mmCIF file of C-alpha atoms in Angstrom:
data_model
loop_
_atom_site.group_PDB
_atom_site.id
_atom_site.type_symbol
_atom_site.label_atom_id
_atom_site.label_comp_id
_atom_site.label_asym_id
_atom_site.label_seq_id
_atom_site.Cartn_x
_atom_site.Cartn_y
_atom_site.Cartn_z
ATOM 1 C CA MET V 17 12.043 -18.242 -0.478
ATOM 2 C CA SER V 18 9.331 -15.759 -1.344
ATOM 3 C CA LEU V 19 7.116 -16.301 -4.328
ATOM 4 C CA TYR V 20 7.638 -12.641 -5.215
ATOM 5 C CA GLN V 21 10.771 -10.596 -5.846
ATOM 6 C CA VAL V 22 10.768 -7.170 -4.188
ATOM 7 C CA GLN V 23 13.241 -4.823 -5.860
ATOM 8 C CA TYR V 24 14.170 -1.172 -5.819
ATOM 9 C CA MET V 25 11.839 0.835 -8.056
ATOM 10 C CA THR V 26 13.033 1.487 -11.589
ATOM 11 C CA ILE V 27 11.787 4.302 -13.789
ATOM 12 C CA GLU V 28 10.248 1.719 -16.143
ATOM 13 C CA ALA V 29 8.265 0.085 -13.328
ATOM 14 C CA ALA V 30 7.233 3.483 -11.926
ATOM 15 C CA GLN V 31 5.960 4.592 -15.339
ATOM 16 C CA GLN V 32 3.814 1.441 -15.589
ATOM 17 C CA ILE V 33 2.446 1.742 -12.042
ATOM 18 C CA ASN V 34 1.683 5.432 -12.590
ATOM 19 C CA GLN V 35 -0.806 4.387 -15.298
ATOM 20 C CA TRP V 36 -2.701 1.796 -13.241
ATOM 21 C CA THR V 37 -6.404 2.463 -12.797
ATOM 22 C CA TYR V 38 -8.807 0.533 -10.603
ATOM 23 C CA GLU V 39 -12.555 0.149 -11.062
ATOM 24 C CA GLU V 40 -14.991 1.843 -8.692
ATOM 25 C CA PRO V 41 -15.087 1.941 -5.753
ATOM 26 C CA TYR V 42 -11.366 1.125 -5.697
ATOM 27 C CA ASP V 43 -10.527 3.993 -8.073
ATOM 28 C CA LEU V 44 -9.334 5.918 -5.013
ATOM 29 C CA TYR V 45 -6.172 3.819 -5.357
ATOM 30 C CA SER V 46 -5.624 4.662 -9.037
ATOM 31 C CA MET V 47 -2.519 6.535 -10.036
ATOM 32 C CA SER V 48 -2.980 9.793 -11.893
ATOM 33 C CA GLY V 49 -0.237 9.615 -14.493
ATOM 34 C CA ASP V 50 0.938 12.921 -13.002
ATOM 35 C CA PRO V 51 4.698 13.652 -13.026
ATOM 36 C CA ASP V 52 4.534 14.398 -9.267
ATOM 37 C CA ASP V 53 3.244 10.857 -8.668
ATOM 38 C CA LEU V 54 6.101 9.526 -10.780
ATOM 39 C CA ASP V 55 8.563 11.523 -8.662
ATOM 40 C CA GLU V 56 7.055 10.041 -5.502
ATOM 41 C CA LEU V 57 7.306 6.511 -6.898
ATOM 42 C CA MET V 58 11.017 7.141 -7.501
ATOM 43 C CA ASP V 59 11.832 8.760 -4.130
ATOM 44 C CA GLY V 60 13.360 5.616 -2.599
ATOM 45 C CA THR V 61 10.394 4.561 -0.438
ATOM 46 C CA TYR V 62 8.652 2.535 -3.167
ATOM 47 C CA PHE V 63 9.665 -0.956 -4.251
ATOM 48 C CA ALA V 64 8.474 -2.888 -7.309
ATOM 49 C CA VAL V 65 7.210 -6.449 -6.917
ATOM 50 C CA TYR V 66 7.696 -9.074 -9.607
ATOM 51 C CA GLU V 67 6.429 -12.583 -10.183
ATOM 52 C CA ASN V 68 8.217 -14.512 -12.931
ATOM 53 C CA ALA V 69 9.766 -11.251 -14.190
ATOM 54 C CA GLN V 70 6.303 -9.632 -14.516
ATOM 55 C CA LEU V 71 5.550 -6.451 -12.567
ATOM 56 C CA ILE V 72 2.607 -7.311 -10.320
ATOM 57 C CA GLY V 73 2.621 -4.649 -7.624
ATOM 58 C CA TYR V 74 4.475 -2.349 -5.296
ATOM 59 C CA PHE V 75 5.116 -1.592 -1.653
ATOM 60 C CA CYS V 76 5.944 1.708 -0.033
ATOM 61 C CA TYR V 77 7.222 2.303 3.458
ATOM 62 C CA GLY V 78 7.287 5.245 5.830
ATOM 63 C CA LYS V 79 5.653 8.638 5.344
ATOM 64 C CA ASN V 80 4.415 7.907 1.817
ATOM 65 C CA ALA V 81 2.335 5.036 3.210
ATOM 66 C CA GLN V 82 0.474 7.475 5.465
ATOM 67 C CA VAL V 83 -2.751 9.288 4.593
ATOM 68 C CA PRO V 84 -2.448 13.083 5.088
ATOM 69 C CA ALA V 85 -5.652 13.337 7.161
ATOM 70 C CA GLY V 86 -4.356 10.668 9.534
ATOM 71 C CA ARG V 87 -1.087 12.566 9.861
ATOM 72 C CA LYS V 88 -3.025 15.764 10.573
ATOM 73 C CA ALA V 89 -4.973 13.914 13.288
ATOM 74 C CA GLY V 90 -1.682 12.835 14.913
ATOM 75 C CA LEU V 91 -2.291 9.117 14.328
ATOM 76 C CA TYR V 92 1.184 8.337 12.995
ATOM 77 C CA GLU V 93 3.221 9.829 15.838
ATOM 78 C CA GLU V 94 4.133 6.447 17.374
ATOM 79 C CA THR V 95 7.467 5.813 15.648
ATOM 80 C CA ALA V 96 7.850 2.173 16.750
ATOM 81 C CA TYR V 97 5.679 1.199 13.748
ATOM 82 C CA LEU V 98 6.738 1.026 10.125
ATOM 83 C CA ASP V 99 3.960 2.267 7.874
ATOM 84 C CA ILE V 100 3.370 0.104 4.825
ATOM 85 C CA GLY V 101 1.390 0.813 1.681
ATOM 86 C CA LEU V 102 0.797 -1.615 -1.132
ATOM 87 C CA GLY V 103 -0.775 -1.962 -4.503
ATOM 88 C CA LEU V 104 -1.445 -5.061 -6.541
ATOM 89 C CA HIS V 105 -1.872 -4.711 -10.312
ATOM 90 C CA PRO V 106 -5.567 -3.912 -10.970
ATOM 91 C CA GLU V 107 -5.996 -7.072 -13.096
ATOM 92 C CA LEU V 108 -4.730 -9.264 -10.220
ATOM 93 C CA THR V 109 -6.910 -8.043 -7.353
ATOM 94 C CA GLY V 110 -9.400 -10.549 -6.010
ATOM 95 C CA ASP V 111 -7.417 -13.525 -7.393
ATOM 96 C CA GLY V 112 -6.212 -14.897 -4.045
ATOM 97 C CA LYS V 113 -2.702 -13.413 -4.246
ATOM 98 C CA GLY V 114 -3.280 -10.963 -1.391
ATOM 99 C CA PHE V 115 -1.990 -12.933 1.590
ATOM 100 C CA SER V 116 1.265 -14.082 -0.012
ATOM 101 C CA PHE V 117 1.738 -10.628 -1.572
ATOM 102 C CA LEU V 118 1.269 -8.859 1.769
ATOM 103 C CA SER V 119 3.469 -11.410 3.543
ATOM 104 C CA SER V 120 6.321 -10.714 1.121
ATOM 105 C CA GLY V 121 5.993 -6.970 1.788
ATOM 106 C CA LEU V 122 6.058 -7.502 5.541
ATOM 107 C CA ALA V 123 9.106 -9.778 5.261
ATOM 108 C CA PHE V 124 10.875 -7.225 3.063
ATOM 109 C CA GLY V 125 10.017 -4.396 5.481
ATOM 110 C CA GLN V 126 11.305 -6.431 8.379
ATOM 111 C CA ALA V 127 14.584 -7.162 6.576
ATOM 112 C CA GLU V 128 15.112 -3.746 4.954
ATOM 113 C CA TYR V 129 14.020 -1.558 7.884
ATOM 114 C CA SER V 130 14.481 -3.926 10.871
ATOM 115 C CA ALA V 131 10.768 -3.468 11.543
ATOM 116 C CA GLY V 132 8.960 -5.507 14.137
ATOM 117 C CA LYS V 133 5.677 -3.596 14.160
ATOM 118 C CA PHE V 134 3.685 -2.517 11.132
ATOM 119 C CA ARG V 135 0.881 -0.029 10.557
ATOM 120 C CA LEU V 136 -1.306 0.615 7.536
ATOM 121 C CA SER V 137 -4.266 2.738 6.528
ATOM 122 C CA VAL V 138 -7.157 1.338 4.517
ATOM 123 C CA ALA V 139 -10.407 2.821 3.220
ATOM 124 C CA ASP V 140 -13.325 1.557 5.323
ATOM 125 C CA PHE V 141 -15.269 0.449 2.218
ATOM 126 C CA ASN V 142 -12.419 -1.873 1.173
ATOM 127 C CA LYS V 143 -13.797 -4.895 3.047
ATOM 128 C CA ARG V 144 -11.749 -7.328 0.959
ATOM 129 C CA ALA V 145 -8.475 -5.688 2.033
ATOM 130 C CA ILE V 146 -9.596 -5.320 5.651
ATOM 131 C CA ARG V 147 -10.349 -9.048 5.810
ATOM 132 C CA LEU V 148 -6.894 -9.777 4.366
ATOM 133 C CA TYR V 149 -5.187 -7.506 6.898
ATOM 134 C CA GLU V 150 -7.100 -9.062 9.788
ATOM 135 C CA ASN V 151 -6.108 -12.537 8.572
ATOM 136 C CA ALA V 152 -2.483 -11.342 8.542
ATOM 137 C CA GLY V 153 -2.734 -10.248 12.189
ATOM 138 C CA PHE V 154 -3.547 -6.538 11.846
ATOM 139 C CA GLU V 155 -6.028 -4.985 14.265
ATOM 140 C CA GLU V 156 -7.997 -1.767 13.892
ATOM 141 C CA THR V 157 -6.745 0.890 16.300
ATOM 142 C CA ALA V 158 -8.313 4.126 15.032
ATOM 143 C CA SER V 159 -10.306 5.699 12.225
ATOM 144 C CA PHE V 160 -10.286 9.085 10.521
ATOM 145 C CA VAL V 161 -11.933 10.881 7.604
ATOM 146 C CA HIS V 162 -9.943 11.918 4.552
ATOM 147 C CA VAL V 163 -11.360 14.216 1.854
ATOM 148 C CA ASN V 164 -10.446 13.117 -1.677
ATOM 149 C CA ASN V 165 -11.780 15.034 -4.691
ATOM 150 C CA GLY V 166 -14.560 16.482 -2.536
ATOM 151 C CA HIS V 167 -15.624 13.091 -1.153
ATOM 152 C CA GLU V 168 -15.266 12.168 2.494
ATOM 153 C CA ILE V 169 -13.762 8.713 2.912
ATOM 154 C CA GLU V 170 -13.406 6.974 6.247
ATOM 155 C CA PHE V 171 -10.094 5.224 6.787
ATOM 156 C CA LEU V 172 -9.115 2.640 9.350
ATOM 157 C CA LEU V 173 -5.704 2.596 10.955
ATOM 158 C CA MET V 174 -4.563 -0.965 11.522
ATOM 159 C CA GLU V 175 -1.524 -2.218 13.416
ATOM 160 C CA LYS V 176 0.355 -5.494 13.642
ATOM 161 C CA VAL V 177 2.772 -6.307 16.435
#
């Protein structure tokens, strides 16, 4: 049994997640508090993750896990992969929860979507996450540049078979 409970997103969980802010340089992953972000969190592709009834993170699957610049570059056209996005509560990052957290999201994606192959996008500067993904069996397959608030950020596309 998984250490974490992955559940359909509730409005209460979405409202909390929509307020999460990360310290630099990880602030790229911060939510804006914007109502459009709240709508996205509630669109059925996001799932809340709990540990001992405490909200600790989320997963998203499909198009919302893709970065627009990668989509524009045609990097997500291979449909055999399920795209996964994830976010751990800002206060819990770097505490050694990453591998078990990611594993629970992969297991949920496999069960919920019958996925056998996964793909994710990660900012190149996020060495901690890249190391985690490599340890979980992901391999870099491409890179692309995404412009966010006037800043160019290189992203890696990683796949796991």
